[in-house]
Short mmCIF file of C-alpha atoms in Angstrom, two decimals:
data_model
loop_
_atom_site.label_atom_id
_atom_site.label_comp_id
_atom_site.label_asym_id
_atom_site.label_seq_id
_atom_site.Cartn_x
_atom_site.Cartn_y
_atom_site.Cartn_z
CA MET A 109 67.99 86.03 95.95
CA PHE A 110 64.46 85.89 97.32
CA GLU A 111 62.41 88.00 94.94
CA ARG A 112 59.15 87.75 96.93
CA ALA A 113 60.70 88.55 100.32
CA PRO A 114 59.66 91.93 101.75
CA ARG A 115 62.42 94.51 101.45
CA ARG A 116 64.20 95.64 104.59
CA ARG A 117 66.71 98.45 104.77
CA GLY A 118 70.31 97.32 105.22
CA VAL A 119 69.77 93.59 104.78
CA TYR A 120 69.16 91.03 102.09
CA SER A 121 65.69 89.76 102.96
CA LEU A 122 64.83 86.08 103.07
CA GLY A 123 61.48 84.40 102.60
CA GLY A 124 59.54 82.31 100.12
CA PRO A 125 61.10 80.61 97.11
CA GLY A 126 64.61 81.74 96.30
CA VAL A 127 68.07 80.88 95.14
CA ILE A 128 71.25 80.68 97.18
CA GLU A 129 74.53 80.60 95.31
CA PHE A 130 77.86 79.40 96.68
CA GLY A 131 81.14 79.67 94.88
CA SER A 132 84.79 78.81 95.17
CA PRO A 133 87.80 79.53 92.99
CA VAL A 134 88.96 76.00 93.82
CA PRO A 135 86.86 73.67 91.61
CA GLU A 136 87.22 70.71 93.97
CA VAL A 137 85.65 72.72 96.81
CA GLY A 138 82.70 73.76 94.64
CA GLU A 139 82.18 70.20 93.44
CA ALA A 140 82.28 68.79 97.00
CA LEU A 141 79.83 71.46 98.20
CA GLY A 142 77.47 70.70 95.32
CA LYS A 143 77.52 66.97 96.10
CA ALA A 144 76.89 67.58 99.81
CA LEU A 145 73.99 69.96 99.17
CA ALA A 146 72.42 67.54 96.67
CA VAL A 147 71.78 65.06 99.51
CA THR A 148 70.85 67.69 102.13
CA PRO A 149 67.07 68.21 102.46
CA VAL A 150 67.38 71.20 104.85
CA LEU A 151 70.21 73.69 105.09
CA ALA A 152 70.32 75.31 108.54
CA TRP A 153 71.96 78.72 108.43
CA GLY A 154 71.89 80.28 111.86
CA ALA A 155 68.24 80.71 112.79
CA THR A 156 67.11 80.25 109.17
CA ALA A 157 66.23 76.89 107.61
CA PHE A 158 66.31 76.51 103.84
CA LEU A 159 64.49 73.62 102.17
CA VAL A 160 66.74 72.39 99.38
CA ASP A 161 64.64 71.72 96.28
CA GLY A 162 67.49 71.33 93.84
CA VAL A 163 71.18 71.85 93.26
CA GLU A 164 72.78 73.00 90.04
CA ILE A 165 76.53 73.22 89.55
CA VAL A 166 77.35 76.10 87.21
CA GLU A 167 80.69 75.97 85.46
CA PRO A 168 82.46 79.28 84.85
CA PRO A 169 82.68 80.50 81.26
CA SER A 170 85.88 79.59 79.38
CA PHE A 171 87.15 83.15 78.76
CA GLY A 172 89.27 81.63 75.98
CA ASP A 173 90.06 85.01 74.47
CA GLY A 174 91.42 86.37 77.76
CA ARG A 175 88.61 88.93 78.08
CA ALA A 176 85.71 89.04 80.51
CA THR A 177 82.83 91.28 81.43
CA PHE A 178 81.68 90.77 85.02
CA ARG A 179 78.58 92.31 86.56
CA THR A 180 78.02 91.89 90.27
CA SER A 181 74.70 91.29 92.01
CA THR A 182 76.03 92.41 95.40
CA PRO A 183 78.16 95.46 96.20
CA VAL A 184 81.90 95.35 95.59
CA VAL A 185 83.83 96.63 98.58
CA VAL A 186 87.41 97.85 98.25
CA LYS A 187 89.69 99.09 101.01
CA ALA A 188 92.89 100.92 100.17
CA MET A 189 95.88 101.20 102.46
CA GLY A 190 96.97 104.71 103.27
CA ARG A 191 100.39 105.83 102.06
CA GLU A 192 102.71 108.57 103.17
CA GLU A 193 104.15 110.93 100.55
CA SER A 194 107.27 108.73 100.53
CA GLY A 195 105.14 105.75 99.48
CA VAL A 196 105.41 103.91 102.80
CA ARG A 197 102.14 102.24 103.83
CA THR A 198 100.42 103.54 106.94
CA ALA A 199 97.92 101.83 109.26
CA GLN A 200 95.16 104.06 107.89
CA GLN A 201 92.74 102.24 105.62
CA THR A 202 90.00 103.85 103.56
CA TRP A 203 86.91 102.35 101.93
CA LEU A 204 86.73 103.40 98.30
CA LEU A 205 83.71 103.47 96.02
CA PRO A 206 83.86 102.83 92.27
CA GLY A 207 84.76 106.04 90.48
CA GLU A 208 86.65 107.48 93.44
CA ARG A 209 90.35 108.27 93.12
CA GLY A 210 92.43 105.15 93.74
CA TRP A 211 89.53 102.65 93.48
CA ASP A 212 90.78 101.21 90.19
CA VAL A 213 94.33 100.76 91.53
CA ALA A 214 93.17 99.07 94.76
CA PHE A 215 90.63 96.93 92.85
CA GLU A 216 93.24 95.72 90.34
CA HIS A 217 95.73 95.05 93.15
CA GLY A 218 93.11 92.84 94.83
CA LEU A 219 92.57 90.87 91.63
CA ARG A 220 96.30 90.20 91.33
CA ARG A 221 96.56 89.14 94.98
CA LYS A 222 93.74 86.64 94.49
CA ALA A 223 95.49 85.18 91.44
CA GLU A 224 98.79 84.91 93.34
CA THR A 225 97.02 83.23 96.28
CA LEU A 226 95.80 80.51 93.91
CA GLY A 227 99.13 80.18 92.11
CA LEU A 228 97.64 81.57 88.88
CA ASP A 229 98.96 84.12 86.40
CA PRO A 230 98.58 87.49 88.19
CA ASP A 231 98.73 89.52 84.98
CA VAL A 232 95.09 90.60 85.15
CA ALA A 233 93.99 94.12 84.29
CA LEU A 234 90.93 96.28 84.71
CA GLU A 235 90.13 97.60 81.23
CA ARG A 236 86.95 99.53 81.98
CA VAL A 237 84.16 100.18 84.43
CA SER A 238 81.00 100.29 82.30
CA TRP A 239 78.35 100.58 85.03
CA ILE A 240 78.23 101.58 88.70
CA GLY A 241 75.15 100.89 90.81
CA PRO A 242 74.01 102.95 93.79
CA LYS A 243 76.10 103.01 96.95
CA ARG A 244 75.01 100.38 99.48
CA SER A 245 76.33 99.82 102.97
CA PHE A 246 75.93 96.81 105.23
CA SER A 247 77.01 95.89 108.72
CA VAL A 248 78.57 92.45 108.91
CA GLY A 249 79.82 90.46 111.85
CA GLY A 250 83.25 88.99 111.91
CA SER A 251 86.22 88.07 113.97
CA ARG A 252 89.63 89.73 114.18
CA GLY A 253 88.34 93.08 112.97
CA SER A 254 86.76 91.75 109.76
CA GLY A 255 83.26 92.88 110.77
CA GLY A 256 81.78 96.34 110.77
CA HIS A 257 80.23 98.71 108.29
CA LYS A 258 81.18 98.02 104.64
CA PRO A 259 80.23 100.46 101.86
CA GLY A 260 80.31 99.51 98.20
CA ALA A 261 78.41 99.42 94.93
CA CYS A 262 77.56 96.85 92.30
CA VAL A 263 79.65 97.24 89.16
CA GLU A 264 80.13 95.96 85.66
CA VAL A 265 83.79 95.74 84.70
CA GLY A 266 85.84 94.57 81.76
CA LEU A 267 88.94 92.54 82.62
CA THR A 268 91.76 90.96 80.67
CA GLY A 269 94.00 88.14 81.81
CA ALA A 270 94.72 84.45 81.53
CA SER A 271 91.52 82.42 81.05
CA GLU A 272 92.23 80.30 84.14
CA THR A 273 92.64 83.44 86.26
CA LEU A 274 89.40 84.95 84.91
CA ARG A 275 87.53 81.69 85.62
CA ALA A 276 88.79 81.71 89.22
CA LEU A 277 87.81 85.38 89.71
CA TRP A 278 84.34 84.68 88.28
CA SER A 279 83.90 81.94 90.88
CA TRP A 280 85.48 83.87 93.79
CA GLY A 281 83.96 87.33 93.40
CA LEU A 282 85.29 90.85 93.03
CA GLY A 283 86.70 93.14 95.68
CA GLN A 284 86.97 92.18 99.32
CA ALA A 285 84.73 90.44 101.89
CA ASN A 286 83.53 87.84 99.37
CA SER A 287 82.92 85.33 102.16
CA SER A 288 80.38 87.81 103.57
CA GLY A 289 78.58 87.88 100.22
CA PHE A 290 80.12 90.97 98.67
CA GLY A 291 81.18 91.20 95.02
CA TRP A 292 79.19 88.18 93.80
CA VAL A 293 79.48 87.89 89.99
CA THR A 294 76.14 87.26 88.30
CA ALA A 295 76.09 83.88 86.56
#
């Protein structure tokens, strides 16, 4: 977030003082990244150089009661697989926006897949969507078809699940394309 950077349509602008956040649902990865950045005076990111003034490692909340409210600072993107009337998946994939039919099912399915990927309890549920921001679309590069135009919206959602699963989701992000910066949960 670079609050003084001039706004440009379709991009997150850079310039002046700002904050860059990195996250990982694997605590050891986050810790190693924090240690490496703490001794790095300049972070070169493509053609952009960031002067590193400080590093702060932020621990995820405990979520001891198995409930969480997450609000994202970047759009959440969700893609649903098409299905025939028989229920068989088709190659067709559709981007869904919060509030559209099927978004909640695809979103919740993605949460469970993330938990399973990490070997965590996949019994996580979307309880409510309490806020939906404006639709935003970005073009992102990528290999193997992961690039292209991605539409989404920031959201605030209420989730229930095992505290360890909620902590991992808080650190990973919501929806898809998290490695491209989508679905970042506000700390």
